[in-house]
Amino acid sequence: MIDFHTHIYPPNLPDYNKLYDSTQYVTLEKHDGETWMISEGKKFRKIEPNCFSLEERIKDMDSTGVEKQILSIVPILFAYNAPKKEIGQVVKYINDFLAACVEKYPNRFMALGTLPMQHVERCIFEIESMGDRLIGYQIGSNINGLNLDNETFYPIWDELEKRKLILFVHPWDMMGQEDMTEYWLPWLVGMPAETCRAICSMMFGGIFDKYPKLKVVFAHGGGSFCGTFGRIQHGYEVRPDLCGCKCKCSPKDYCGKFWTDSLVHSPNALKRLVKMIGEDNVLLGTDYPFPLGEKVPGSILKEAKMCKKINDKIRKGNLLKLL
Ligand SMILES: [Zn+2]
């Protein structure tokens, strides 16, 4: 198996709050033998060594049958609010770290870098300078409130398409999170909505028409897109003046033009996803090493009891083809 959706935290990430006299960067702190991510002065999440140690990850991979992981940073490190003069350095450190992980264990890891999306020229510089050390880039589902169809980002999509690199869209900066602070709702309600927002913005905004070879992968099986697809399709049909003024096709015709991971937590949802976007467009992804992920990689796939051909495609074949 190749696990497309995994996160890593660079263990020696410089303390940018000290360097830039800032409070907005995330740092790591050790308390009583525990390691915590600290955000805005508060404990955000406790992490275990497998979140930052390659060797710990390889042990887990060996015990669960994962041949390779695709590494991407923990989304809280995106720092899209950071000033332009600082973010270039931060991103450079992270991307060099990710590429070094791959170079240390080329048979076990590939990596998706991060981009300073608030600074488009620097994104282009970063993509050019990293060359083929990374297989693509992970970005958020909105950038400081801007949707992904915004013209500002066209040069980035152009550069990624030209270089045949993957764009992995991961939900972050969840809409409405200030209004639903209890019950982990930003993760359970906000994240799926964010991913659906990203798909619909790119689809209705004509991004899949303008960049037909851009390889876009959405996290969490496309979030709530699959479950609300009937409504989205119907909306397009009854109000083309609102939904169809920038795109060339109907929503159903875009299914199969993008990819998602397989992280939907239920065999029925996985079957529905495969039926909707196609058996060639789903990639195994577990959100390793976090608790909302799939603890035993491939277990949903096993429960869904799909045929060997589809299993092989999701476990590995589709990603190899995409690469
Ligand atoms: Zn994730």
Coordinates of C-alpha atoms and ligand atoms in Angstrom, one line a residue:
M1 CA 0.0 0.0 0.0
I2 CA 1.0 3.6 -0.5
D3 CA -0.6 6.0 2.0
F4 CA -1.3 9.3 0.2
H5 CA -2.5 11.3 3.2
T6 CA -0.1 11.4 6.2
H7 CA 1.2 14.3 8.2
I8 CA 4.6 15.1 9.7
Y9 CA 5.9 17.9 12.0
P10 CA 9.5 19.0 11.4
P11 CA 11.1 18.3 14.8
N12 CA 13.7 21.0 14.6
L13 CA 11.5 23.7 13.1
P14 CA 13.0 27.0 14.2
D15 CA 11.1 29.1 16.7
Y16 CA 9.8 31.7 14.3
N17 CA 8.1 33.6 17.1
K18 CA 11.5 34.4 18.6
L19 CA 13.1 35.0 15.2
Y20 CA 10.4 37.4 14.0
D21 CA 9.2 38.7 17.3
S22 CA 5.8 37.3 16.5
T23 CA 3.1 35.2 18.3
Q24 CA 1.4 33.6 15.3
Y25 CA 3.7 30.7 14.5
V26 CA 3.2 27.2 15.9
T27 CA 6.0 25.8 18.1
L28 CA 6.7 22.5 19.8
E29 CA 7.1 22.3 23.6
K30 CA 8.0 19.4 25.9
H31 CA 6.1 19.1 29.2
D32 CA 6.7 16.2 31.6
G33 CA 7.9 13.9 28.8
E34 CA 5.0 14.9 26.5
T35 CA 5.4 16.8 23.3
W36 CA 2.8 19.5 22.5
M37 CA 2.1 21.7 19.5
I38 CA 1.6 25.2 20.8
S39 CA -0.5 27.7 18.9
E40 CA -1.2 31.3 20.0
G41 CA 0.3 30.5 23.4
K42 CA -2.0 27.5 24.1
K43 CA -1.6 23.7 23.9
F44 CA -3.1 22.7 20.6
R45 CA -2.4 19.0 20.3
K46 CA -0.2 16.4 22.0
I47 CA 1.9 14.5 19.5
E48 CA 3.8 11.2 19.7
P49 CA 7.2 10.5 18.3
N50 CA 5.7 9.0 15.1
C51 CA 4.5 12.5 14.2
F52 CA 8.1 13.7 13.8
S53 CA 10.5 10.7 13.7
L54 CA 10.9 8.9 10.3
E55 CA 12.2 5.8 12.0
E56 CA 9.1 5.5 14.3
R57 CA 7.0 5.9 11.2
I58 CA 8.8 3.2 9.3
K59 CA 8.2 0.8 12.3
D60 CA 4.5 1.5 12.1
M61 CA 4.5 1.2 8.3
D62 CA 6.3 -2.2 8.5
S63 CA 3.7 -3.5 11.0
T64 CA 0.7 -2.4 8.9
G65 CA 1.9 -3.2 5.4
V66 CA 2.5 0.3 4.1
E67 CA 5.3 0.4 1.6
K68 CA 5.4 4.2 1.2
Q69 CA 3.9 7.2 2.8
I70 CA 3.4 10.6 1.1
L71 CA 4.5 13.1 3.7
S72 CA 2.8 16.5 4.1
I73 CA 3.0 18.9 7.0
V74 CA 0.4 19.3 9.7
P75 CA -2.0 21.9 8.3
I76 CA -1.7 24.1 11.3
L77 CA 1.7 25.0 10.0
F78 CA 0.3 26.7 6.8
A79 CA 0.8 30.2 8.3
Y80 CA -1.2 32.0 5.5
N81 CA -1.4 35.0 7.7
A82 CA 2.3 35.5 8.1
P83 CA 3.9 38.6 6.5
K84 CA 5.3 38.1 3.0
K85 CA 8.8 39.0 4.2
E86 CA 8.8 36.1 6.7
I87 CA 6.8 33.3 5.0
G88 CA 9.3 32.6 2.3
Q89 CA 12.0 31.6 4.8
V90 CA 9.5 29.4 6.8
V91 CA 8.3 27.6 3.7
K92 CA 11.9 27.1 2.4
Y93 CA 12.8 25.4 5.7
I94 CA 9.8 23.1 5.6
N95 CA 10.2 22.1 2.0
D96 CA 13.9 21.4 2.4
F97 CA 13.0 19.3 5.5
L98 CA 10.4 17.3 3.5
A99 CA 12.8 16.7 0.6
A100 CA 15.5 15.6 3.0
C101 CA 13.2 13.0 4.5
V102 CA 12.6 11.6 1.0
E103 CA 16.3 11.7 0.2
K104 CA 17.1 9.8 3.4
Y105 CA 14.6 7.0 2.8
P106 CA 13.7 7.2 -0.9
N107 CA 12.0 3.7 -0.9
R108 CA 9.7 4.7 2.0
F109 CA 8.7 8.3 1.5
M110 CA 7.6 10.8 -1.1
A111 CA 6.5 14.3 -0.1
L112 CA 4.1 17.1 -0.8
G113 CA 5.5 20.5 0.0
T114 CA 3.8 23.6 1.4
L115 CA 3.3 26.9 -0.4
P116 CA 3.2 30.6 0.8
M117 CA -0.3 31.1 -0.8
Q118 CA -0.5 34.7 0.4
H119 CA 2.5 35.5 -1.8
V120 CA 2.0 34.2 -5.3
E121 CA 5.4 35.2 -6.8
R122 CA 7.1 33.4 -3.9
C123 CA 5.0 30.2 -4.6
I124 CA 6.3 30.2 -8.2
F125 CA 9.9 30.7 -6.9
E126 CA 9.4 27.8 -4.5
I127 CA 8.0 25.4 -7.1
E128 CA 10.8 26.2 -9.5
S129 CA 13.5 25.9 -6.8
M130 CA 12.2 22.6 -5.4
G131 CA 12.0 21.0 -8.9
D132 CA 11.3 17.3 -8.7
R133 CA 12.4 16.9 -5.1
L134 CA 8.7 16.9 -4.2
I135 CA 5.8 15.3 -6.0
G136 CA 3.5 18.3 -5.4
Y137 CA 2.1 20.6 -2.8
Q138 CA -0.5 20.5 -0.1
I139 CA -2.6 23.7 0.4
G140 CA -5.7 24.7 2.5
S141 CA -9.3 24.7 1.3
N142 CA -9.5 28.5 1.4
I143 CA -6.7 31.1 1.6
N144 CA -7.5 33.8 4.2
G145 CA -11.1 33.6 3.0
L146 CA -10.3 33.5 -0.7
N147 CA -11.8 30.5 -2.6
L148 CA -9.5 28.5 -4.8
D149 CA -11.1 29.8 -8.0
N150 CA -9.8 33.3 -7.3
E151 CA -7.8 34.6 -10.2
T152 CA -4.9 35.5 -7.9
F153 CA -4.0 31.8 -7.8
Y154 CA -4.0 31.2 -11.6
P155 CA -0.2 31.5 -12.0
I156 CA 0.2 28.8 -9.3
W157 CA -2.2 26.3 -11.0
D158 CA -0.4 27.1 -14.3
E159 CA 3.0 26.3 -12.9
L160 CA 1.8 23.1 -11.2
E161 CA 0.1 21.9 -14.4
K162 CA 3.1 22.6 -16.5
R163 CA 5.3 20.6 -14.2
K164 CA 2.8 17.8 -13.8
L165 CA 2.8 18.2 -10.0
I166 CA 0.0 17.2 -7.6
L167 CA -2.1 19.7 -5.8
F168 CA -3.5 18.2 -2.6
V169 CA -6.3 20.3 -1.1
H170 CA -6.7 19.8 2.7
P171 CA -9.4 21.4 4.8
W172 CA -8.2 24.1 7.1
D173 CA -9.3 27.5 8.6
M174 CA -12.7 26.0 8.9
M175 CA -15.7 28.2 8.1
G176 CA -17.9 28.9 11.1
Q177 CA -15.5 27.5 13.7
E178 CA -16.0 30.4 16.1
D179 CA -19.7 29.5 16.2
M180 CA -19.3 25.8 16.9
T181 CA -16.5 25.5 19.4
E182 CA -18.0 22.4 21.2
Y183 CA -18.0 18.7 20.4
W184 CA -15.0 18.9 17.9
L185 CA -17.5 20.4 15.4
P186 CA -14.9 22.3 13.4
W187 CA -13.4 18.9 12.6
L188 CA -16.6 17.0 12.2
V189 CA -18.8 19.6 10.4
G190 CA -16.4 22.3 9.3
M191 CA -13.8 20.2 7.6
P192 CA -16.1 18.2 5.3
A193 CA -17.9 21.5 4.4
E194 CA -14.5 23.1 3.6
T195 CA -13.5 20.4 1.2
C196 CA -16.9 20.6 -0.5
R197 CA -16.4 24.3 -0.7
A198 CA -13.0 23.9 -2.4
I199 CA -14.4 21.3 -4.9
C200 CA -17.4 23.5 -5.8
S201 CA -15.4 26.7 -6.1
M202 CA -12.9 25.1 -8.4
M203 CA -15.6 23.3 -10.4
F204 CA -18.0 26.2 -10.8
G205 CA -15.1 28.6 -11.1
G206 CA -14.0 26.8 -14.3
I207 CA -10.6 25.8 -12.9
F208 CA -10.9 22.2 -14.2
D209 CA -11.7 23.6 -17.7
K210 CA -8.9 26.2 -17.7
Y211 CA -6.3 23.7 -16.3
P212 CA -7.5 20.3 -17.6
K213 CA -4.3 18.5 -16.7
L214 CA -3.9 20.0 -13.2
K215 CA -3.8 16.9 -10.9
V216 CA -6.0 18.0 -7.9
V217 CA -6.6 15.6 -5.0
F218 CA -9.1 16.5 -2.2
A219 CA -8.8 15.1 1.3
H220 CA -11.3 13.0 3.2
G221 CA -13.0 11.6 0.2
G222 CA -14.0 15.1 -0.9
G223 CA -15.7 15.9 2.4
S224 CA -19.4 16.5 2.1
F225 CA -19.3 16.8 -1.7
C226 CA -20.3 13.2 -2.2
G227 CA -23.2 13.3 0.3
T228 CA -24.6 16.5 -1.1
F229 CA -23.9 15.9 -4.8
G230 CA -27.6 15.6 -5.7
R231 CA -28.3 19.0 -4.3
I232 CA -25.3 20.5 -6.1
Q233 CA -26.3 19.0 -9.4
H234 CA -29.9 20.1 -8.9
G235 CA -28.7 23.6 -8.0
Y236 CA -26.8 23.8 -11.3
E237 CA -29.8 22.7 -13.3
V238 CA -32.3 25.1 -11.8
R239 CA -30.1 28.1 -11.4
P240 CA -27.4 28.0 -14.2
D241 CA -27.3 31.8 -14.0
L242 CA -25.8 31.4 -10.5
C243 CA -23.8 28.2 -10.8
G244 CA -23.0 27.7 -14.4
C245 CA -21.8 31.1 -15.6
K246 CA -18.0 30.3 -15.4
C247 CA -17.8 26.5 -16.0
K248 CA -18.3 24.6 -19.3
C249 CA -19.9 21.4 -18.0
S250 CA -22.5 20.1 -15.5
P251 CA -21.2 18.9 -12.1
K252 CA -21.7 15.3 -13.0
D253 CA -19.3 15.8 -15.9
Y254 CA -16.5 16.9 -13.6
C255 CA -16.7 13.7 -11.5
G256 CA -13.7 11.8 -12.7
K257 CA -11.6 15.0 -13.4
F258 CA -10.2 15.2 -9.9
W259 CA -9.1 12.7 -7.2
T260 CA -9.8 12.2 -3.5
D261 CA -8.3 10.0 -0.8
S262 CA -10.3 7.1 0.6
L263 CA -10.7 8.5 4.1
V264 CA -14.5 8.3 4.6
H265 CA -14.7 6.0 7.6
S266 CA -17.4 3.7 6.3
P267 CA -17.5 1.0 3.7
N268 CA -20.8 2.2 2.2
A269 CA -19.5 5.7 1.8
L270 CA -16.4 4.4 0.1
K271 CA -18.5 2.4 -2.4
R272 CA -20.6 5.5 -3.1
L273 CA -17.4 7.6 -3.6
V274 CA -15.9 5.1 -6.0
K275 CA -19.2 4.9 -8.0
M276 CA -19.4 8.7 -8.1
I277 CA -15.8 9.8 -9.0
G278 CA -14.6 6.6 -10.5
E279 CA -12.5 3.6 -9.5
D280 CA -9.4 5.3 -11.0
N281 CA -9.7 8.4 -8.9
V282 CA -9.6 7.3 -5.3
L283 CA -6.2 7.0 -3.5
L284 CA -5.6 5.2 -0.2
G285 CA -5.2 7.9 2.6
T286 CA -5.3 7.5 6.3
D287 CA -4.4 10.9 7.9
Y288 CA -1.6 9.1 9.8
P289 CA -0.8 9.6 12.7
F290 CA -3.9 11.4 14.0
P291 CA -6.9 9.9 15.8
L292 CA -9.5 11.0 13.3
G293 CA -7.6 9.0 10.7
E294 CA -7.8 5.3 9.7
K295 CA -5.9 3.4 12.4
V296 CA -5.2 0.3 10.3
P297 CA -4.5 1.4 6.7
G298 CA -6.7 -0.3 4.2
S299 CA -9.3 -1.5 6.8
I300 CA -12.3 0.4 5.2
L301 CA -11.3 -1.0 1.9
K302 CA -11.3 -4.5 3.3
E303 CA -14.7 -4.0 4.9
A304 CA -16.1 -2.6 1.6
K305 CA -15.3 -6.0 0.0
M306 CA -14.6 -4.5 -3.4
C307 CA -13.1 -6.7 -6.2
K308 CA -9.3 -7.2 -6.3
K309 CA -8.9 -4.9 -9.3
I310 CA -10.4 -1.9 -7.5
N311 CA -8.6 -2.8 -4.3
D312 CA -5.3 -2.8 -6.1
K313 CA -6.0 0.5 -7.8
I314 CA -7.0 2.3 -4.6
R315 CA -4.2 0.8 -2.5
K316 CA -1.5 1.8 -5.0
G317 CA -2.2 1.7 -8.7
N318 CA -4.1 4.9 -9.0
L319 CA -1.4 6.9 -7.3
L320 CA 1.4 5.4 -9.5
K321 CA -0.7 6.3 -12.5
L322 CA -1.2 9.8 -11.2
L323 CA 2.5 10.3 -10.7
Ligands
ZN1 ZN -5.0 15.4 7.2

